[in-house]
Amino acid sequence: MADADLDVVIRQLARQLHTGLLTRAKERRDRFNGLAAKAKGKETGDRFKMMAKATMEQATAAAKRLQMSADNVADSYARAMRLAASAPVAVKVEKKAKPEKKAKAKKAKAKKAK
């Protein structure tokens, strides 16, 4: 995974989070449906069923937003890397110090030392 592009890694992590989120939502939905089955009153059972349905709707919406955000980030990263790879590299040319100034400075030091 060290040589993998980060956009691929971002998509893989988002896929893992997506499946984990939906798995937990299904567990919670099943719990509410179980409570609805055990409920003594019709109103209580209907409330638990409604909570189970709302849980799945909210989790599905959150998973879609998560996936969309991850895709946007991965696409943005990939685009930025393509642009960076295709951009020409500006090479800075360092100015060389003039040897005359260095020679004059050495002569001045030598005169002061005498």
PDB file of N, CA and C in Angstrom:
ATOM      1  N   MET A   1       0.819  -1.185   0.000  1.00  0.00           N
ATOM      2  CA  MET A   1       0.000   0.000   0.000  1.00  0.00           C
ATOM      3  C   MET A   1       0.864   1.250   0.000  1.00  0.00           C
ATOM      4  N   ALA A   2       2.164   1.087   0.228  1.00  0.00           N
ATOM      5  CA  ALA A   2       3.062   2.228   0.260  1.00  0.00           C
ATOM      6  C   ALA A   2       3.184   2.878  -1.113  1.00  0.00           C
ATOM      7  N   ASP A   3       3.094   2.091  -2.163  1.00  0.00           N
ATOM      8  CA  ASP A   3       3.213   2.640  -3.503  1.00  0.00           C
ATOM      9  C   ASP A   3       1.868   3.034  -4.098  1.00  0.00           C
ATOM     10  N   ALA A   4       0.783   2.779  -3.397  1.00  0.00           N
ATOM     11  CA  ALA A   4      -0.546   3.092  -3.927  1.00  0.00           C
ATOM     12  C   ALA A   4      -0.761   4.594  -3.927  1.00  0.00           C
ATOM     13  N   ASP A   5      -1.519   5.060  -4.916  1.00  0.00           N
ATOM     14  CA  ASP A   5      -1.875   6.470  -4.949  1.00  0.00           C
ATOM     15  C   ASP A   5      -2.829   6.752  -3.799  1.00  0.00           C
ATOM     16  N   LEU A   6      -2.743   7.949  -3.271  1.00  0.00           N
ATOM     17  CA  LEU A   6      -3.578   8.272  -2.121  1.00  0.00           C
ATOM     18  C   LEU A   6      -5.055   8.359  -2.486  1.00  0.00           C
ATOM     19  N   ASP A   7      -5.375   8.696  -3.737  1.00  0.00           N
ATOM     20  CA  ASP A   7      -6.786   8.740  -4.094  1.00  0.00           C
ATOM     21  C   ASP A   7      -7.410   7.347  -4.007  1.00  0.00           C
ATOM     22  N   VAL A   8      -6.655   6.319  -4.338  1.00  0.00           N
ATOM     23  CA  VAL A   8      -7.149   4.943  -4.218  1.00  0.00           C
ATOM     24  C   VAL A   8      -7.331   4.590  -2.740  1.00  0.00           C
ATOM     25  N   VAL A   9      -6.401   5.012  -1.913  1.00  0.00           N
ATOM     26  CA  VAL A   9      -6.484   4.742  -0.473  1.00  0.00           C
ATOM     27  C   VAL A   9      -7.698   5.459   0.122  1.00  0.00           C
ATOM     28  N   ILE A  10      -7.943   6.697  -0.315  1.00  0.00           N
ATOM     29  CA  ILE A  10      -9.096   7.449   0.182  1.00  0.00           C
ATOM     30  C   ILE A  10     -10.388   6.717  -0.171  1.00  0.00           C
ATOM     31  N   ARG A  11     -10.475   6.230  -1.394  1.00  0.00           N
ATOM     32  CA  ARG A  11     -11.684   5.516  -1.816  1.00  0.00           C
ATOM     33  C   ARG A  11     -11.859   4.211  -1.033  1.00  0.00           C
ATOM     34  N   GLN A  12     -10.761   3.508  -0.756  1.00  0.00           N
ATOM     35  CA  GLN A  12     -10.852   2.257   0.002  1.00  0.00           C
ATOM     36  C   GLN A  12     -11.325   2.512   1.431  1.00  0.00           C
ATOM     37  N   LEU A  13     -10.774   3.549   2.059  1.00  0.00           N
ATOM     38  CA  LEU A  13     -11.184   3.870   3.425  1.00  0.00           C
ATOM     39  C   LEU A  13     -12.650   4.287   3.474  1.00  0.00           C
ATOM     40  N   ALA A  14     -13.086   5.039   2.481  1.00  0.00           N
ATOM     41  CA  ALA A  14     -14.488   5.445   2.440  1.00  0.00           C
ATOM     42  C   ALA A  14     -15.397   4.236   2.263  1.00  0.00           C
ATOM     43  N   ARG A  15     -14.969   3.273   1.445  1.00  0.00           N
ATOM     44  CA  ARG A  15     -15.764   2.065   1.242  1.00  0.00           C
ATOM     45  C   ARG A  15     -15.876   1.285   2.545  1.00  0.00           C
ATOM     46  N   GLN A  16     -14.776   1.208   3.301  1.00  0.00           N
ATOM     47  CA  GLN A  16     -14.811   0.511   4.583  1.00  0.00           C
ATOM     48  C   GLN A  16     -15.750   1.213   5.569  1.00  0.00           C
ATOM     49  N   LEU A  17     -15.677   2.543   5.617  1.00  0.00           N
ATOM     50  CA  LEU A  17     -16.551   3.286   6.507  1.00  0.00           C
ATOM     51  C   LEU A  17     -18.013   3.149   6.086  1.00  0.00           C
ATOM     52  N   HIS A  18     -18.250   3.133   4.793  1.00  0.00           N
ATOM     53  CA  HIS A  18     -19.599   2.990   4.260  1.00  0.00           C
ATOM     54  C   HIS A  18     -20.202   1.663   4.695  1.00  0.00           C
ATOM     55  N   THR A  19     -19.466   0.586   4.519  1.00  0.00           N
ATOM     56  CA  THR A  19     -19.993  -0.729   4.898  1.00  0.00           C
ATOM     57  C   THR A  19     -20.162  -0.839   6.408  1.00  0.00           C
ATOM     58  N   GLY A  20     -19.224  -0.284   7.178  1.00  0.00           N
ATOM     59  CA  GLY A  20     -19.341  -0.315   8.635  1.00  0.00           C
ATOM     60  C   GLY A  20     -20.551   0.460   9.128  1.00  0.00           C
ATOM     61  N   LEU A  21     -20.783   1.620   8.524  1.00  0.00           N
ATOM     62  CA  LEU A  21     -21.930   2.431   8.909  1.00  0.00           C
ATOM     63  C   LEU A  21     -23.244   1.718   8.614  1.00  0.00           C
ATOM     64  N   LEU A  22     -23.348   1.133   7.439  1.00  0.00           N
ATOM     65  CA  LEU A  22     -24.584   0.430   7.096  1.00  0.00           C
ATOM     66  C   LEU A  22     -24.771  -0.835   7.934  1.00  0.00           C
ATOM     67  N   THR A  23     -23.691  -1.506   8.283  1.00  0.00           N
ATOM     68  CA  THR A  23     -23.791  -2.691   9.138  1.00  0.00           C
ATOM     69  C   THR A  23     -24.342  -2.315  10.510  1.00  0.00           C
ATOM     70  N   ARG A  24     -23.790  -1.230  11.095  1.00  0.00           N
ATOM     71  CA  ARG A  24     -24.273  -0.787  12.414  1.00  0.00           C
ATOM     72  C   ARG A  24     -25.722  -0.324  12.337  1.00  0.00           C
ATOM     73  N   ALA A  25     -26.091   0.333  11.243  1.00  0.00           N
ATOM     74  CA  ALA A  25     -27.475   0.799  11.089  1.00  0.00           C
ATOM     75  C   ALA A  25     -28.433  -0.387  10.993  1.00  0.00           C
ATOM     76  N   LYS A  26     -28.018  -1.438  10.286  1.00  0.00           N
ATOM     77  CA  LYS A  26     -28.869  -2.621  10.173  1.00  0.00           C
ATOM     78  C   LYS A  26     -29.025  -3.311  11.519  1.00  0.00           C
ATOM     79  N   GLU A  27     -27.943  -3.329  12.310  1.00  0.00           N
ATOM     80  CA  GLU A  27     -28.027  -3.917  13.647  1.00  0.00           C
ATOM     81  C   GLU A  27     -29.025  -3.146  14.511  1.00  0.00           C
ATOM     82  N   ARG A  28     -28.950  -1.818  14.428  1.00  0.00           N
ATOM     83  CA  ARG A  28     -29.856  -0.992  15.216  1.00  0.00           C
ATOM     84  C   ARG A  28     -31.299  -1.150  14.732  1.00  0.00           C
ATOM     85  N   ARG A  29     -31.472  -1.221  13.394  1.00  0.00           N
ATOM     86  CA  ARG A  29     -32.808  -1.435  12.828  1.00  0.00           C
ATOM     87  C   ARG A  29     -33.393  -2.754  13.341  1.00  0.00           C
ATOM     88  N   ASP A  30     -32.569  -3.805  13.315  1.00  0.00           N
ATOM     89  CA  ASP A  30     -33.035  -5.111  13.793  1.00  0.00           C
ATOM     90  C   ASP A  30     -33.398  -5.069  15.277  1.00  0.00           C
ATOM     91  N   ARG A  31     -32.637  -4.295  16.043  1.00  0.00           N
ATOM     92  CA  ARG A  31     -32.927  -4.162  17.473  1.00  0.00           C
ATOM     93  C   ARG A  31     -34.284  -3.499  17.671  1.00  0.00           C
ATOM     94  N   PHE A  32     -34.526  -2.400  16.924  1.00  0.00           N
ATOM     95  CA  PHE A  32     -35.817  -1.718  17.043  1.00  0.00           C
ATOM     96  C   PHE A  32     -36.970  -2.607  16.577  1.00  0.00           C
ATOM     97  N   ASN A  33     -36.742  -3.361  15.519  1.00  0.00           N
ATOM     98  CA  ASN A  33     -37.797  -4.281  15.053  1.00  0.00           C
ATOM     99  C   ASN A  33     -38.065  -5.364  16.089  1.00  0.00           C
ATOM    100  N   GLY A  34     -37.012  -5.814  16.752  1.00  0.00           N
ATOM    101  CA  GLY A  34     -37.187  -6.790  17.835  1.00  0.00           C
ATOM    102  C   GLY A  34     -37.978  -6.207  18.984  1.00  0.00           C
ATOM    103  N   LEU A  35     -37.690  -4.960  19.340  1.00  0.00           N
ATOM    104  CA  LEU A  35     -38.445  -4.303  20.405  1.00  0.00           C
ATOM    105  C   LEU A  35     -39.895  -4.091  19.983  1.00  0.00           C
ATOM    106  N   ALA A  36     -40.092  -3.810  18.678  1.00  0.00           N
ATOM    107  CA  ALA A  36     -41.463  -3.633  18.187  1.00  0.00           C
ATOM    108  C   ALA A  36     -42.241  -4.946  18.288  1.00  0.00           C
ATOM    109  N   ALA A  37     -41.575  -6.050  18.027  1.00  0.00           N
ATOM    110  CA  ALA A  37     -42.244  -7.355  18.113  1.00  0.00           C
ATOM    111  C   ALA A  37     -42.600  -7.699  19.557  1.00  0.00           C
ATOM    112  N   LYS A  38     -41.752  -7.262  20.501  1.00  0.00           N
ATOM    113  CA  LYS A  38     -41.993  -7.562  21.911  1.00  0.00           C
ATOM    114  C   LYS A  38     -42.930  -6.556  22.577  1.00  0.00           C
ATOM    115  N   ALA A  39     -43.212  -5.461  21.901  1.00  0.00           N
ATOM    116  CA  ALA A  39     -44.024  -4.400  22.508  1.00  0.00           C
ATOM    117  C   ALA A  39     -45.424  -4.917  22.829  1.00  0.00           C
ATOM    118  N   LYS A  40     -45.947  -4.431  23.954  1.00  0.00           N
ATOM    119  CA  LYS A  40     -47.265  -4.890  24.392  1.00  0.00           C
ATOM    120  C   LYS A  40     -48.391  -4.113  23.709  1.00  0.00           C
ATOM    121  N   GLY A  41     -48.129  -2.837  23.401  1.00  0.00           N
ATOM    122  CA  GLY A  41     -49.182  -2.027  22.786  1.00  0.00           C
ATOM    123  C   GLY A  41     -48.902  -1.780  21.312  1.00  0.00           C
ATOM    124  N   LYS A  42     -49.962  -1.510  20.576  1.00  0.00           N
ATOM    125  CA  LYS A  42     -49.821  -1.258  19.146  1.00  0.00           C
ATOM    126  C   LYS A  42     -49.062   0.038  18.904  1.00  0.00           C
ATOM    127  N   GLU A  43     -49.344   1.073  19.700  1.00  0.00           N
ATOM    128  CA  GLU A  43     -48.674   2.364  19.528  1.00  0.00           C
ATOM    129  C   GLU A  43     -47.168   2.240  19.772  1.00  0.00           C
ATOM    130  N   THR A  44     -46.811   1.500  20.787  1.00  0.00           N
ATOM    131  CA  THR A  44     -45.392   1.302  21.095  1.00  0.00           C
ATOM    132  C   THR A  44     -44.700   0.547  19.972  1.00  0.00           C
ATOM    133  N   GLY A  45     -45.331  -0.472  19.473  1.00  0.00           N
ATOM    134  CA  GLY A  45     -44.772  -1.249  18.370  1.00  0.00           C
ATOM    135  C   GLY A  45     -44.622  -0.405  17.121  1.00  0.00           C
ATOM    136  N   ASP A  46     -45.636   0.409  16.828  1.00  0.00           N
ATOM    137  CA  ASP A  46     -45.553   1.287  15.657  1.00  0.00           C
ATOM    138  C   ASP A  46     -44.431   2.310  15.802  1.00  0.00           C
ATOM    139  N   ARG A  47     -44.259   2.804  17.041  1.00  0.00           N
ATOM    140  CA  ARG A  47     -43.176   3.775  17.280  1.00  0.00           C
ATOM    141  C   ARG A  47     -41.817   3.137  17.046  1.00  0.00           C
ATOM    142  N   PHE A  48     -41.616   1.917  17.524  1.00  0.00           N
ATOM    143  CA  PHE A  48     -40.337   1.231  17.311  1.00  0.00           C
ATOM    144  C   PHE A  48     -40.108   0.940  15.826  1.00  0.00           C
ATOM    145  N   LYS A  49     -41.177   0.557  15.113  1.00  0.00           N
ATOM    146  CA  LYS A  49     -41.033   0.323  13.669  1.00  0.00           C
ATOM    147  C   LYS A  49     -40.668   1.612  12.937  1.00  0.00           C
ATOM    148  N   MET A  50     -41.272   2.707  13.353  1.00  0.00           N
ATOM    149  CA  MET A  50     -40.957   3.997  12.745  1.00  0.00           C
ATOM    150  C   MET A  50     -39.505   4.392  13.031  1.00  0.00           C
ATOM    151  N   MET A  51     -39.050   4.113  14.249  1.00  0.00           N
ATOM    152  CA  MET A  51     -37.658   4.403  14.596  1.00  0.00           C
ATOM    153  C   MET A  51     -36.708   3.552  13.766  1.00  0.00           C
ATOM    154  N   ALA A  52     -37.071   2.299  13.521  1.00  0.00           N
ATOM    155  CA  ALA A  52     -36.235   1.413  12.699  1.00  0.00           C
ATOM    156  C   ALA A  52     -36.152   1.940  11.273  1.00  0.00           C
ATOM    157  N   LYS A  53     -37.278   2.362  10.740  1.00  0.00           N
ATOM    158  CA  LYS A  53     -37.305   2.897   9.377  1.00  0.00           C
ATOM    159  C   LYS A  53     -36.497   4.191   9.291  1.00  0.00           C
ATOM    160  N   ALA A  54     -36.666   5.074  10.277  1.00  0.00           N
ATOM    161  CA  ALA A  54     -35.935   6.343  10.284  1.00  0.00           C
ATOM    162  C   ALA A  54     -34.436   6.110  10.421  1.00  0.00           C
ATOM    163  N   THR A  55     -34.059   5.111  11.204  1.00  0.00           N
ATOM    164  CA  THR A  55     -32.642   4.779  11.371  1.00  0.00           C
ATOM    165  C   THR A  55     -32.013   4.416  10.038  1.00  0.00           C
ATOM    166  N   MET A  56     -32.687   3.571   9.278  1.00  0.00           N
ATOM    167  CA  MET A  56     -32.140   3.162   7.979  1.00  0.00           C
ATOM    168  C   MET A  56     -32.102   4.326   6.994  1.00  0.00           C
ATOM    169  N   GLU A  57     -33.124   5.172   7.006  1.00  0.00           N
ATOM    170  CA  GLU A  57     -33.136   6.322   6.096  1.00  0.00           C
ATOM    171  C   GLU A  57     -31.988   7.275   6.410  1.00  0.00           C
ATOM    172  N   GLN A  58     -31.806   7.559   7.684  1.00  0.00           N
ATOM    173  CA  GLN A  58     -30.741   8.486   8.089  1.00  0.00           C
ATOM    174  C   GLN A  58     -29.359   7.893   7.816  1.00  0.00           C
ATOM    175  N   ALA A  59     -29.191   6.622   8.092  1.00  0.00           N
ATOM    176  CA  ALA A  59     -27.895   5.978   7.864  1.00  0.00           C
ATOM    177  C   ALA A  59     -27.576   5.906   6.377  1.00  0.00           C
ATOM    178  N   THR A  60     -28.578   5.637   5.554  1.00  0.00           N
ATOM    179  CA  THR A  60     -28.361   5.593   4.110  1.00  0.00           C
ATOM    180  C   THR A  60     -27.966   6.967   3.586  1.00  0.00           C
ATOM    181  N   ALA A  61     -28.639   7.996   4.066  1.00  0.00           N
ATOM    182  CA  ALA A  61     -28.302   9.362   3.646  1.00  0.00           C
ATOM    183  C   ALA A  61     -26.883   9.731   4.085  1.00  0.00           C
ATOM    184  N   ALA A  62     -26.533   9.371   5.320  1.00  0.00           N
ATOM    185  CA  ALA A  62     -25.188   9.669   5.815  1.00  0.00           C
ATOM    186  C   ALA A  62     -24.132   8.916   5.013  1.00  0.00           C
ATOM    187  N   ALA A  63     -24.415   7.674   4.665  1.00  0.00           N
ATOM    188  CA  ALA A  63     -23.461   6.876   3.889  1.00  0.00           C
ATOM    189  C   ALA A  63     -23.277   7.467   2.494  1.00  0.00           C
ATOM    190  N   LYS A  64     -24.358   7.949   1.886  1.00  0.00           N
ATOM    191  CA  LYS A  64     -24.244   8.580   0.572  1.00  0.00           C
ATOM    192  C   LYS A  64     -23.406   9.845   0.638  1.00  0.00           C
ATOM    193  N   ARG A  65     -23.628  10.649   1.674  1.00  0.00           N
ATOM    194  CA  ARG A  65     -22.835  11.882   1.838  1.00  0.00           C
ATOM    195  C   ARG A  65     -21.366  11.553   2.069  1.00  0.00           C
ATOM    196  N   LEU A  66     -21.119  10.544   2.871  1.00  0.00           N
ATOM    197  CA  LEU A  66     -19.746  10.113   3.134  1.00  0.00           C
ATOM    198  C   LEU A  66     -19.059   9.674   1.845  1.00  0.00           C
ATOM    199  N   GLN A  67     -19.742   8.869   1.056  1.00  0.00           N
ATOM    200  CA  GLN A  67     -19.181   8.375  -0.202  1.00  0.00           C
ATOM    201  C   GLN A  67     -18.941   9.518  -1.177  1.00  0.00           C
ATOM    202  N   MET A  68     -19.881  10.443  -1.252  1.00  0.00           N
ATOM    203  CA  MET A  68     -19.744  11.573  -2.164  1.00  0.00           C
ATOM    204  C   MET A  68     -18.563  12.460  -1.763  1.00  0.00           C
ATOM    205  N   SER A  69     -18.425  12.710  -0.474  1.00  0.00           N
ATOM    206  CA  SER A  69     -17.306  13.522   0.009  1.00  0.00           C
ATOM    207  C   SER A  69     -15.975  12.845  -0.279  1.00  0.00           C
ATOM    208  N   ALA A  70     -15.904  11.565  -0.046  1.00  0.00           N
ATOM    209  CA  ALA A  70     -14.662  10.825  -0.299  1.00  0.00           C
ATOM    210  C   ALA A  70     -14.320  10.831  -1.784  1.00  0.00           C
ATOM    211  N   ASP A  71     -15.323  10.664  -2.643  1.00  0.00           N
ATOM    212  CA  ASP A  71     -15.071  10.716  -4.083  1.00  0.00           C
ATOM    213  C   ASP A  71     -14.575  12.089  -4.503  1.00  0.00           C
ATOM    214  N   ASN A  72     -15.170  13.135  -3.946  1.00  0.00           N
ATOM    215  CA  ASN A  72     -14.729  14.495  -4.278  1.00  0.00           C
ATOM    216  C   ASN A  72     -13.292  14.737  -3.841  1.00  0.00           C
ATOM    217  N   VAL A  73     -12.961  14.283  -2.638  1.00  0.00           N
ATOM    218  CA  VAL A  73     -11.590  14.466  -2.134  1.00  0.00           C
ATOM    219  C   VAL A  73     -10.602  13.670  -2.981  1.00  0.00           C
ATOM    220  N   ALA A  74     -10.943  12.438  -3.312  1.00  0.00           N
ATOM    221  CA  ALA A  74     -10.044  11.601  -4.106  1.00  0.00           C
ATOM    222  C   ALA A  74      -9.852  12.191  -5.508  1.00  0.00           C
ATOM    223  N   ASP A  75     -10.932  12.660  -6.119  1.00  0.00           N
ATOM    224  CA  ASP A  75     -10.823  13.278  -7.444  1.00  0.00           C
ATOM    225  C   ASP A  75      -9.985  14.550  -7.391  1.00  0.00           C
ATOM    226  N   SER A  76     -10.196  15.349  -6.365  1.00  0.00           N
ATOM    227  CA  SER A  76      -9.438  16.590  -6.209  1.00  0.00           C
ATOM    228  C   SER A  76      -7.949  16.302  -6.029  1.00  0.00           C
ATOM    229  N   TYR A  77      -7.646  15.303  -5.209  1.00  0.00           N
ATOM    230  CA  TYR A  77      -6.247  14.941  -4.996  1.00  0.00           C
ATOM    231  C   TYR A  77      -5.609  14.439  -6.288  1.00  0.00           C
ATOM    232  N   ALA A  78      -6.311  13.581  -7.000  1.00  0.00           N
ATOM    233  CA  ALA A  78      -5.773  13.033  -8.249  1.00  0.00           C
ATOM    234  C   ALA A  78      -5.545  14.145  -9.268  1.00  0.00           C
ATOM    235  N   ARG A  79      -6.488  15.075  -9.352  1.00  0.00           N
ATOM    236  CA  ARG A  79      -6.346  16.198 -10.281  1.00  0.00           C
ATOM    237  C   ARG A  79      -5.145  17.067  -9.907  1.00  0.00           C
ATOM    238  N   ALA A  80      -4.979  17.336  -8.623  1.00  0.00           N
ATOM    239  CA  ALA A  80      -3.860  18.156  -8.164  1.00  0.00           C
ATOM    240  C   ALA A  80      -2.516  17.477  -8.473  1.00  0.00           C
ATOM    241  N   MET A  81      -2.471  16.161  -8.300  1.00  0.00           N
ATOM    242  CA  MET A  81      -1.224  15.450  -8.596  1.00  0.00           C
ATOM    243  C   MET A  81      -0.929  15.439 -10.097  1.00  0.00           C
ATOM    244  N   ARG A  82      -1.973  15.304 -10.922  1.00  0.00           N
ATOM    245  CA  ARG A  82      -1.761  15.363 -12.379  1.00  0.00           C
ATOM    246  C   ARG A  82      -1.247  16.736 -12.787  1.00  0.00           C
ATOM    247  N   LEU A  83      -1.832  17.782 -12.219  1.00  0.00           N
ATOM    248  CA  LEU A  83      -1.385  19.132 -12.546  1.00  0.00           C
ATOM    249  C   LEU A  83       0.044  19.371 -12.068  1.00  0.00           C
ATOM    250  N   ALA A  84       0.363  18.877 -10.899  1.00  0.00           N
ATOM    251  CA  ALA A  84       1.718  19.046 -10.370  1.00  0.00           C
ATOM    252  C   ALA A  84       2.732  18.283 -11.219  1.00  0.00           C
ATOM    253  N   ALA A  85       2.341  17.120 -11.711  1.00  0.00           N
ATOM    254  CA  ALA A  85       3.258  16.322 -12.532  1.00  0.00           C
ATOM    255  C   ALA A  85       3.459  16.942 -13.910  1.00  0.00           C
ATOM    256  N   SER A  86       2.442  17.611 -14.426  1.00  0.00           N
ATOM    257  CA  SER A  86       2.562  18.169 -15.776  1.00  0.00           C
ATOM    258  C   SER A  86       3.136  19.576 -15.783  1.00  0.00           C
ATOM    259  N   ALA A  87       3.199  20.238 -14.644  1.00  0.00           N
ATOM    260  CA  ALA A  87       3.716  21.604 -14.587  1.00  0.00           C
ATOM    261  C   ALA A  87       5.236  21.585 -14.759  1.00  0.00           C
ATOM    262  N   PRO A  88       5.757  22.530 -15.543  1.00  0.00           N
ATOM    263  CA  PRO A  88       7.209  22.585 -15.693  1.00  0.00           C
ATOM    264  C   PRO A  88       7.858  23.049 -14.390  1.00  0.00           C
ATOM    265  N   VAL A  89       9.013  22.526 -14.132  1.00  0.00           N
ATOM    266  CA  VAL A  89       9.733  22.855 -12.912  1.00  0.00           C
ATOM    267  C   VAL A  89      10.580  24.091 -13.167  1.00  0.00           C
ATOM    268  N   ALA A  90      10.385  25.103 -12.370  1.00  0.00           N
ATOM    269  CA  ALA A  90      11.174  26.319 -12.498  1.00  0.00           C
ATOM    270  C   ALA A  90      12.467  26.136 -11.714  1.00  0.00           C
ATOM    271  N   VAL A  91      13.577  26.217 -12.424  1.00  0.00           N
ATOM    272  CA  VAL A  91      14.878  26.026 -11.792  1.00  0.00           C
ATOM    273  C   VAL A  91      15.448  27.396 -11.470  1.00  0.00           C
ATOM    274  N   LYS A  92      15.785  27.594 -10.210  1.00  0.00           N
ATOM    275  CA  LYS A  92      16.389  28.861  -9.816  1.00  0.00           C
ATOM    276  C   LYS A  92      17.889  28.786 -10.060  1.00  0.00           C
ATOM    277  N   VAL A  93      18.388  29.823 -10.683  1.00  0.00           N
ATOM    278  CA  VAL A  93      19.825  29.904 -10.911  1.00  0.00           C
ATOM    279  C   VAL A  93      20.384  30.846  -9.856  1.00  0.00           C
ATOM    280  N   GLU A  94      21.277  30.308  -9.060  1.00  0.00           N
ATOM    281  CA  GLU A  94      21.854  31.118  -8.009  1.00  0.00           C
ATOM    282  C   GLU A  94      22.918  32.027  -8.602  1.00  0.00           C
ATOM    283  N   LYS A  95      22.911  33.242  -8.125  1.00  0.00           N
ATOM    284  CA  LYS A  95      23.915  34.188  -8.599  1.00  0.00           C
ATOM    285  C   LYS A  95      25.225  33.870  -7.898  1.00  0.00           C
ATOM    286  N   LYS A  96      26.264  33.828  -8.688  1.00  0.00           N
ATOM    287  CA  LYS A  96      27.570  33.556  -8.106  1.00  0.00           C
ATOM    288  C   LYS A  96      28.134  34.856  -7.567  1.00  0.00           C
ATOM    289  N   ALA A  97      28.764  34.762  -6.423  1.00  0.00           N
ATOM    290  CA  ALA A  97      29.376  35.948  -5.838  1.00  0.00           C
ATOM    291  C   ALA A  97      30.561  36.368  -6.704  1.00  0.00           C
ATOM    292  N   LYS A  98      30.673  37.644  -6.844  1.00  0.00           N
ATOM    293  CA  LYS A  98      31.758  38.140  -7.688  1.00  0.00           C
ATOM    294  C   LYS A  98      33.080  37.927  -6.967  1.00  0.00           C
ATOM    295  N   PRO A  99      34.053  37.347  -7.654  1.00  0.00           N
ATOM    296  CA  PRO A  99      35.339  37.076  -7.006  1.00  0.00           C
ATOM    297  C   PRO A  99      36.108  38.357  -6.688  1.00  0.00           C
ATOM    298  N   GLU A 100      35.817  39.444  -7.371  1.00  0.00           N
ATOM    299  CA  GLU A 100      36.535  40.691  -7.117  1.00  0.00           C
ATOM    300  C   GLU A 100      36.269  41.187  -5.709  1.00  0.00           C
ATOM    301  N   LYS A 101      35.013  41.094  -5.256  1.00  0.00           N
ATOM    302  CA  LYS A 101      34.672  41.572  -3.926  1.00  0.00           C
ATOM    303  C   LYS A 101      35.343  40.722  -2.859  1.00  0.00           C
ATOM    304  N   LYS A 102      35.409  39.421  -3.083  1.00  0.00           N
ATOM    305  CA  LYS A 102      36.056  38.545  -2.113  1.00  0.00           C
ATOM    306  C   LYS A 102      37.545  38.840  -2.046  1.00  0.00           C
ATOM    307  N   ALA A 103      38.144  39.077  -3.189  1.00  0.00           N
ATOM    308  CA  ALA A 103      39.586  39.354  -3.216  1.00  0.00           C
ATOM    309  C   ALA A 103      39.887  40.673  -2.518  1.00  0.00           C
ATOM    310  N   LYS A 104      39.057  41.678  -2.737  1.00  0.00           N
ATOM    311  CA  LYS A 104      39.257  42.982  -2.093  1.00  0.00           C
ATOM    312  C   LYS A 104      39.103  42.847  -0.585  1.00  0.00           C
ATOM    313  N   ALA A 105      38.133  42.042  -0.153  1.00  0.00           N
ATOM    314  CA  ALA A 105      37.910  41.862   1.274  1.00  0.00           C
ATOM    315  C   ALA A 105      39.091  41.150   1.916  1.00  0.00           C
ATOM    316  N   LYS A 106      39.678  40.186   1.225  1.00  0.00           N
ATOM    317  CA  LYS A 106      40.837  39.470   1.767  1.00  0.00           C
ATOM    318  C   LYS A 106      42.043  40.410   1.849  1.00  0.00           C
ATOM    319  N   LYS A 107      42.225  41.253   0.839  1.00  0.00           N
ATOM    320  CA  LYS A 107      43.348  42.213   0.853  1.00  0.00           C
ATOM    321  C   LYS A 107      43.196  43.199   1.994  1.00  0.00           C
ATOM    322  N   ALA A 108      41.970  43.659   2.233  1.00  0.00           N
ATOM    323  CA  ALA A 108      41.738  44.612   3.307  1.00  0.00           C
ATOM    324  C   ALA A 108      42.029  43.981   4.663  1.00  0.00           C
ATOM    325  N   LYS A 109      41.669  42.733   4.849  1.00  0.00           N
ATOM    326  CA  LYS A 109      41.949  42.025   6.093  1.00  0.00           C
ATOM    327  C   LYS A 109      43.446  41.851   6.274  1.00  0.00           C
ATOM    328  N   ALA A 110      44.135  41.548   5.176  1.00  0.00           N
ATOM    329  CA  ALA A 110      45.579  41.333   5.259  1.00  0.00           C
ATOM    330  C   ALA A 110      46.279  42.622   5.635  1.00  0.00           C
ATOM    331  N   LYS A 111      45.837  43.754   5.114  1.00  0.00           N
ATOM    332  CA  LYS A 111      46.445  45.045   5.437  1.00  0.00           C
ATOM    333  C   LYS A 111      46.230  45.397   6.910  1.00  0.00           C
ATOM    334  N   LYS A 112      45.012  45.101   7.432  1.00  0.00           N
ATOM    335  CA  LYS A 112      44.707  45.417   8.824  1.00  0.00           C
ATOM    336  C   LYS A 112      45.512  44.544   9.761  1.00  0.00           C
ATOM    337  N   ALA A 113      45.769  43.323   9.345  1.00  0.00           N
ATOM    338  CA  ALA A 113      46.496  42.391  10.194  1.00  0.00           C
ATOM    339  C   ALA A 113      47.960  42.801  10.314  1.00  0.00           C
ATOM    340  N   LYS A 114      48.536  43.488   9.333  1.00  0.00           N
ATOM    341  CA  LYS A 114      49.945  43.886   9.371  1.00  0.00           C
ATOM    342  C   LYS A 114      50.104  45.021  10.284  1.00  0.00           C
TER     343      LYS A 114
END
